[in-house]
Coordinates of C-alpha atoms and ligand atoms in Angstrom, one line a residue:
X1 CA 137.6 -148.6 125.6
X2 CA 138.2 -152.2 125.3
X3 CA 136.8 -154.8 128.0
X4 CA 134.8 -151.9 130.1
X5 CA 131.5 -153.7 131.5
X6 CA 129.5 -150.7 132.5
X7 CA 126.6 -151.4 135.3
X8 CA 123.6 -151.5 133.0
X9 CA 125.5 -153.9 130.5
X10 CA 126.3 -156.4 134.1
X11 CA 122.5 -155.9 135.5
X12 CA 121.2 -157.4 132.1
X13 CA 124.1 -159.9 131.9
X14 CA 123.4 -161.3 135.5
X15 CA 119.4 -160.9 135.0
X16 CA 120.1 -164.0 133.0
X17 CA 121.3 -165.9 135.4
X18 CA 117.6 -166.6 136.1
X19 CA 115.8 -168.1 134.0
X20 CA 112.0 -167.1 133.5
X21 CA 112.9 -163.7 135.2
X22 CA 110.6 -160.9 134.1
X23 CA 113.4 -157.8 134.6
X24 CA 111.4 -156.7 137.3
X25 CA 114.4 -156.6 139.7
X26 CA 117.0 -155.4 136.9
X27 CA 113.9 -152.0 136.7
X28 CA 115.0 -152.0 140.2
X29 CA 118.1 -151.5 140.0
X30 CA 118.4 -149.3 137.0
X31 CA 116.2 -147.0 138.9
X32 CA 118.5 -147.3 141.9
X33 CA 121.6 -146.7 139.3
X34 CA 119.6 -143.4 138.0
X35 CA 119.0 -141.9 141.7
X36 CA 122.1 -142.5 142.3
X37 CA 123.8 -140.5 139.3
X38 CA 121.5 -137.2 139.9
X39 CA 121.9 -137.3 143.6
X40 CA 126.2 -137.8 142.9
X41 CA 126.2 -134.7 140.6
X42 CA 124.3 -132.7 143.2
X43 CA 126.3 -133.7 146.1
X44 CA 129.4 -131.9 143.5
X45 CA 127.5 -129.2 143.5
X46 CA 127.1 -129.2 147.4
X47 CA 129.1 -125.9 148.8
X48 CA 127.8 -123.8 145.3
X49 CA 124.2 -124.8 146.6
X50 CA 124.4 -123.5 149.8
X51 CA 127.2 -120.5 149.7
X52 CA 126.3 -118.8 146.2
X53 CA 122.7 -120.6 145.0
X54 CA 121.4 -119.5 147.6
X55 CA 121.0 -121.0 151.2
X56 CA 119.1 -124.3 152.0
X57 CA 115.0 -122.4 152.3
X58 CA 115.7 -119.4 150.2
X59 CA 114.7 -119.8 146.4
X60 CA 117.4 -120.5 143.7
X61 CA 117.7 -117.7 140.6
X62 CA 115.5 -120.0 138.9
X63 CA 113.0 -119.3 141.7
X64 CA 112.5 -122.9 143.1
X65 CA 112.7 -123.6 146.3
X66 CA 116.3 -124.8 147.8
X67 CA 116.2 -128.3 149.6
X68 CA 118.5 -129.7 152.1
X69 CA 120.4 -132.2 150.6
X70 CA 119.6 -135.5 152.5
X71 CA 115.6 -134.7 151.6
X72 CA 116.4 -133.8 147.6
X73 CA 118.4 -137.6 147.8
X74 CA 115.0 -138.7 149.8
X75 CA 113.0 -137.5 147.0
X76 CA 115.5 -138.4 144.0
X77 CA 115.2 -141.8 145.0
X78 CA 111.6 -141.9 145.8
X79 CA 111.0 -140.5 142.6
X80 CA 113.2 -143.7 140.6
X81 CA 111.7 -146.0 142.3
X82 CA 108.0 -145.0 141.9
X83 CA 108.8 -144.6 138.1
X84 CA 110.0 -147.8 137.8
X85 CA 106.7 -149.7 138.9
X86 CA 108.2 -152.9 140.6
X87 CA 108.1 -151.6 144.1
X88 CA 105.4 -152.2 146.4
X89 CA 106.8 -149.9 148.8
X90 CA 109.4 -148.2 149.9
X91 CA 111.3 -147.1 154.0
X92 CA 113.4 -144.3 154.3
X93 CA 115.2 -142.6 157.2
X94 CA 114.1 -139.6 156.2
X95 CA 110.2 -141.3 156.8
X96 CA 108.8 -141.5 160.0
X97 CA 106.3 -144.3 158.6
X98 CA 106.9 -146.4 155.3
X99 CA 105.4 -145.1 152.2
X100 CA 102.9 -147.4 149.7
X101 CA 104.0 -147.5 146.4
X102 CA 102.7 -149.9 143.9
X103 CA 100.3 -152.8 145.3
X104 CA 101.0 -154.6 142.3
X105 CA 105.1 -154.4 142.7
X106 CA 106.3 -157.2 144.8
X107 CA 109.8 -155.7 146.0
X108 CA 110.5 -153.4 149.4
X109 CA 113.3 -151.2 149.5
X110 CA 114.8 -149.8 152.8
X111 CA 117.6 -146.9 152.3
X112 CA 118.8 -144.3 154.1
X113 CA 119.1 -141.9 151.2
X114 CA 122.2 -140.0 152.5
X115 CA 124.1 -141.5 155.5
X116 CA 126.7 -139.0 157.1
X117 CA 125.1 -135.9 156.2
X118 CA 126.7 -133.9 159.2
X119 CA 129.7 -134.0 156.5
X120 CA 127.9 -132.4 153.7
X121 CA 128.8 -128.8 154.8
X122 CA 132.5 -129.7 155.0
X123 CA 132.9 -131.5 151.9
X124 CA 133.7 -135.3 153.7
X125 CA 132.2 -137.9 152.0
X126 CA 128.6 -139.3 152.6
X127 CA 126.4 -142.2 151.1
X128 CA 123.5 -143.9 150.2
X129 CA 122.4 -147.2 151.9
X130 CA 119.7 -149.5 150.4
X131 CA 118.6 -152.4 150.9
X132 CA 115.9 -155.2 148.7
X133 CA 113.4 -157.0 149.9
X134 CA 110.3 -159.4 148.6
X135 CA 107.4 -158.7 150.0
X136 CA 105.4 -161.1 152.4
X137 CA 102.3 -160.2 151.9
X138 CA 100.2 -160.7 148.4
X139 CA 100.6 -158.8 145.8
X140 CA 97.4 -156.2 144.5
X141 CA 97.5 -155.9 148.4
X142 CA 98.8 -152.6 149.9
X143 CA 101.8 -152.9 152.0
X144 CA 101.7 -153.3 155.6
X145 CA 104.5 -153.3 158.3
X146 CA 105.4 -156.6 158.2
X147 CA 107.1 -156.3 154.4
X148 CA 109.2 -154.1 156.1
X149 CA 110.2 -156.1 159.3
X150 CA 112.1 -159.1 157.7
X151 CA 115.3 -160.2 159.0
X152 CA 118.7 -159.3 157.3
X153 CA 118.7 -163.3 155.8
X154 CA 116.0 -162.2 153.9
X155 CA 117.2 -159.3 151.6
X156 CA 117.8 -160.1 147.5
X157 CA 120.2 -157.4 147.3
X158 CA 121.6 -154.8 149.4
X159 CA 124.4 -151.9 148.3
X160 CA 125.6 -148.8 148.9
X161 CA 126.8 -145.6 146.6
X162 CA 129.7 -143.5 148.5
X163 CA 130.2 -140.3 147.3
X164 CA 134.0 -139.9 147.7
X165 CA 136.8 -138.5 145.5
X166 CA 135.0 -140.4 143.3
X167 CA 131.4 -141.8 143.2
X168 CA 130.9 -145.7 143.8
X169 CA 128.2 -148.3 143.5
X170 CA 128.9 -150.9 145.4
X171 CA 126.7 -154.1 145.7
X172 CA 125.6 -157.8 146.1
X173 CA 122.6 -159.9 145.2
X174 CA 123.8 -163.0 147.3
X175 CA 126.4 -163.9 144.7
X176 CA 129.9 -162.2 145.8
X177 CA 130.0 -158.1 145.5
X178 CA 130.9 -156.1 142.8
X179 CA 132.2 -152.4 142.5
X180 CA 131.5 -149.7 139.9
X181 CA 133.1 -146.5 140.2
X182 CA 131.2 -143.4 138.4
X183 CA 132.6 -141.6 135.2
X184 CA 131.1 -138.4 134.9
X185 CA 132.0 -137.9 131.6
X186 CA 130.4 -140.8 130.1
X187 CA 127.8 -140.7 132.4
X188 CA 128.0 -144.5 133.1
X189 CA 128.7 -146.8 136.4
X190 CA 132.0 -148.8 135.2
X191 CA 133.0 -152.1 136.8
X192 CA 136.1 -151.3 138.4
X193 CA 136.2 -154.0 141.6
X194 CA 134.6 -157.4 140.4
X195 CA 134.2 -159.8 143.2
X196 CA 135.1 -157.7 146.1
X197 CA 136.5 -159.5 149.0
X198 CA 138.4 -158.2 152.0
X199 CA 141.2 -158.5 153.0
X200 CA 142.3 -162.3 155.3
X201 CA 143.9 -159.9 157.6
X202 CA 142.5 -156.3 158.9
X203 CA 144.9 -153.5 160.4
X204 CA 142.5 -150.7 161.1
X205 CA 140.3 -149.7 163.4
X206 CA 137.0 -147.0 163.5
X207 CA 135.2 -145.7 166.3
X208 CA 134.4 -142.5 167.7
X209 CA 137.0 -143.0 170.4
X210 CA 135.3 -139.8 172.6
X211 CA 132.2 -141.9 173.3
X212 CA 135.1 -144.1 174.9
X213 CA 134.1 -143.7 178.3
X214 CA 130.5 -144.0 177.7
X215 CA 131.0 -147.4 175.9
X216 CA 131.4 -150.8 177.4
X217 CA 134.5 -151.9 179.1
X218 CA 134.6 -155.4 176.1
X219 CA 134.8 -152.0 174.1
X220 CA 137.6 -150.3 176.3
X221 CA 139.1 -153.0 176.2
X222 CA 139.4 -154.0 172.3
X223 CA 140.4 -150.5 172.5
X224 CA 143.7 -151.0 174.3
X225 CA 144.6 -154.3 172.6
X226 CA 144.4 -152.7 169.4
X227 CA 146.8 -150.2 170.7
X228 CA 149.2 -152.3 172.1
X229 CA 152.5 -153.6 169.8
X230 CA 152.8 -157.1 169.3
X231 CA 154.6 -157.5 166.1
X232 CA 153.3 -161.0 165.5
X233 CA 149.8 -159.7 165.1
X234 CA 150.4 -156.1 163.6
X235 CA 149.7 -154.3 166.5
X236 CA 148.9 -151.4 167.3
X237 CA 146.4 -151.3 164.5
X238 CA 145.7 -147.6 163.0
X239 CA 142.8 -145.8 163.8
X240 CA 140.9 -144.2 161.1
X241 CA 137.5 -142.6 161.6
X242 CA 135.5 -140.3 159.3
X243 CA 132.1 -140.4 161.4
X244 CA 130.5 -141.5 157.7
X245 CA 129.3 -145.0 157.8
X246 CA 129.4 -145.9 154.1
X247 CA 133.4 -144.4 154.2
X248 CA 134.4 -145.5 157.0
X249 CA 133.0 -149.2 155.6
X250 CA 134.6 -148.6 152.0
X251 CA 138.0 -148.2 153.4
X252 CA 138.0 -150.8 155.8
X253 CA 136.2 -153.4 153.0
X254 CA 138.9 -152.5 150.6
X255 CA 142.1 -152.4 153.6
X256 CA 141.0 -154.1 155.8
X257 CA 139.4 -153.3 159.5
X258 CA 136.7 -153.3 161.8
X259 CA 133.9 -150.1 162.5
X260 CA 132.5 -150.4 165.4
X261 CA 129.1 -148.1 166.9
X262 CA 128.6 -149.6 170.2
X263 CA 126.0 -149.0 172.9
X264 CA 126.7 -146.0 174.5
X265 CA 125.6 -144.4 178.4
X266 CA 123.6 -142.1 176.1
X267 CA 122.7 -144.2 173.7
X268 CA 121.8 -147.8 175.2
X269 CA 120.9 -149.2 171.2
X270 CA 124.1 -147.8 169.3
X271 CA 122.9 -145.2 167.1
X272 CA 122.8 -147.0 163.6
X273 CA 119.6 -148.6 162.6
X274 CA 119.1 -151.9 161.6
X275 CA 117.4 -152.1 158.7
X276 CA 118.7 -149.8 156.3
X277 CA 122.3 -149.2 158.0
X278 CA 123.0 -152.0 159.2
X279 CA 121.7 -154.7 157.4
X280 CA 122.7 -153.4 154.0
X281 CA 126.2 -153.5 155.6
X282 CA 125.9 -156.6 156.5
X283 CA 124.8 -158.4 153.2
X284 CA 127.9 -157.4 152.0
X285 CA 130.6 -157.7 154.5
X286 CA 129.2 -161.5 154.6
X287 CA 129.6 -161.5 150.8
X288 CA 133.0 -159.9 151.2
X289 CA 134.5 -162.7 153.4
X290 CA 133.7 -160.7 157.1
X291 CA 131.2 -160.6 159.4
X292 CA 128.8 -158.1 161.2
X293 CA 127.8 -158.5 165.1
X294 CA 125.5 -156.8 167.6
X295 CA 128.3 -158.2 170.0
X296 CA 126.4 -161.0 170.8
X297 CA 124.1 -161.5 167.6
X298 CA 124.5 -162.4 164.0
X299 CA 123.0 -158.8 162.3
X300 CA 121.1 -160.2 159.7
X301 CA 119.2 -162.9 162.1
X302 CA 118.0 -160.3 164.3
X303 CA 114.3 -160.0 164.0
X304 CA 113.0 -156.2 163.9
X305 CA 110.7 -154.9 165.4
X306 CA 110.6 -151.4 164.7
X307 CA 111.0 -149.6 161.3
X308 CA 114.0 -147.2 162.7
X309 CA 115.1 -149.6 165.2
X310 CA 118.7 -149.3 166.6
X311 CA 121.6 -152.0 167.0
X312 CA 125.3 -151.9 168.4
X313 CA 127.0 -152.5 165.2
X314 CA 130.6 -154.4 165.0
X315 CA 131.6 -155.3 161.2
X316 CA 134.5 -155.8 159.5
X317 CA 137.4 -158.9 158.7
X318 CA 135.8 -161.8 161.1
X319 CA 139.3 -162.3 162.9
X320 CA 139.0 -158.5 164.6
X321 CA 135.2 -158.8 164.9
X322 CA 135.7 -162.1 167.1
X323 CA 138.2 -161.2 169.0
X324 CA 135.7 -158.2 170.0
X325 CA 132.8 -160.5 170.7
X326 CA 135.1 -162.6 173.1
X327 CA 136.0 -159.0 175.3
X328 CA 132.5 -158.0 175.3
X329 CA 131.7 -161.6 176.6
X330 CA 134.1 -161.6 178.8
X331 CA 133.1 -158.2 180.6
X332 CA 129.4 -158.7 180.3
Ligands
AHM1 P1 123.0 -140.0 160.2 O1 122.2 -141.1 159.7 O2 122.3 -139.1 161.0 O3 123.8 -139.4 159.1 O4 124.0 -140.7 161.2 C1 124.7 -141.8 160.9 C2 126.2 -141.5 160.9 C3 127.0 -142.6 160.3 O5 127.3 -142.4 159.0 C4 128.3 -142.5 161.1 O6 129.0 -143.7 161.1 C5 127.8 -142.1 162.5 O7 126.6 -141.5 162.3 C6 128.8 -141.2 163.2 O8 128.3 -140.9 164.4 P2 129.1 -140.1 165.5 O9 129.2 -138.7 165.0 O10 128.4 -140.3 166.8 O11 130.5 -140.7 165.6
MG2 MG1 122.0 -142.5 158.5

């Protein structure tokens, strides 16, 4: 294969971009890269797991114990990341509390290990969210909450892996995003989608349309203008919703749209959380040319307070996320 960059080749290309680095970050990512690959070819295997290898809490023929799939990606990329050394500590939706790694590694990572996982059983795509920190407070020190609490602003990296028809990695360190799709085969992350941006103009729009009368009338409202036709502005947009963040994000980076999870009757916060949902997000969208909103709020310069904290989350091509802002406004 001529001209094929694979991931590990571009991590140790762009690690010398900074001069007097120690690779520390690059371990990072590789282990991120490796986690990624063993939880992909498990998530294959996903209906033979739990329809002829035996259901999730029954043993396998091999006699170990069957795991759900969201805690076997929890401890697949647990398990990476303590390996690699660099990581002081580590936050994970599947975590109730953060977990101490290494006092002497100086990076936080947030992730929500697999995102979507009500679509496991019927074979829908799901993903992993992560998102990289420095810590705050010295190193040889343990960990303490406030590593974990940084705004958005401050992550080095962020990214996500889809596993779709075909498995992505799909991230940014601050310096434009980049896309490598997975070839089983080989083994190896290829880059397939250097400098991602998204589309100028978006045409789509995602939103689980029966929480419509529990959301807010700016909402309601963005609702019916995206349904109306008006030829000028390529309305009515199409709706597309899987009810997997990650996918639901891929398509609309790559076409062009907005996701929206806003507050809801039931659930006053949104249901995505900010730091390792929504920020990730974030990062890149910004990097991609769009923009992500609480409605009101840049994401990323929202100061946390709360490791699982939720936000109403708007992202997607800046145009549509505006023009929600300015509804919500208005009917606030
Ligand atoms: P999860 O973290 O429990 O998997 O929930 C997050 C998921 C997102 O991937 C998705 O966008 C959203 O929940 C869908 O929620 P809903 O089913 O309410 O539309
Ligand atoms: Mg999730």
């Amino acid at each position: 294969m001529e001209n094929v960059t694979t991931l590990g080749e571009f991590i140790i290309e762009k690690q010398q971009d900074f001069p007097g680095s120690t690779g520390e970050f690059s371990r990072l990512l590789s282990a991120i890269r490796l986690a990624s690959k063993i939880v992909s070819q498990q998530v294959n295997k996903a209906g033979l797991l739990s329809h002829i290898l035996g259901a999730v809490g029954s043993q396998n023929i091999q006699g170990e114990d069957q795991q759900k799939l969201d805690v076997y990606a929890n401890n697949q990329f647990i398990k990476a990341l303590r390996a690699r050394k660099v990581v002081a500590g580590i936050a994970s939706e599947e975590n109730d509390d953060f977990i101490p790694i290494n006092p002497d590694g100086q990076y936080i990572v947030s992730m929500d290990p697999l995102d979507g996982s009500s679509n496991i059983d019927v074979n829908v795509s799901i993903g992993t969210i992560f998102s990289i920190y420095k810590r705050v407070t010295p190193k040889g020190s343990p960990v303490s909450m406030e590593d974990f609490l940084q705004k958005g602003t401050e992550q080095l990296a962020a990214g996500y892996v889809i596993y779709g028809s075909s498995t992505m990695l799909v991230y940014t360190t601050g310096k434009g995003v980049n896309g490598f799709t997975y070839d089983p085969g080989l083994g190896v992350f290829i880059l397939s989608h250097p400098n991602l941006k998204t589309p100028e103009k978006g045409k789509i729009y995602s939103i689980n349309e029966g929480n419509y009368q529990k959301s807010p009338a700016g909402v309601q409202k963005y609702i019916q203008y995206a349904q109306q036709i008006d030829k000028e502005s390529n309305r009515p947009y199409t709706a597309r919703y899987i009810g997997s963040l990650v996918a639901d994000f891929h398509r609309n980076l790559i076409k062009g749209g907005v996701y929206m999870y806003p507050s809801t009757t039931s659930a006053p916060n949104g249901k995505l959380r900010l730091l390792y949902e929504c920020n990730p997000i974030a990062f890149i969208i910004e990097q991609a040319g769009g923009k992500a909103s609480d409605g009101e709020n840049r994401i990323m310069e929202i100061e946390p307070n709360d490791l699982h904290q939720r936000v109403p989350f708007f992202v997607g091509n800046s145009d549509m996320v505006e023009k929600l802002e300015g509804f919500l406004r208005e009917e606030a």
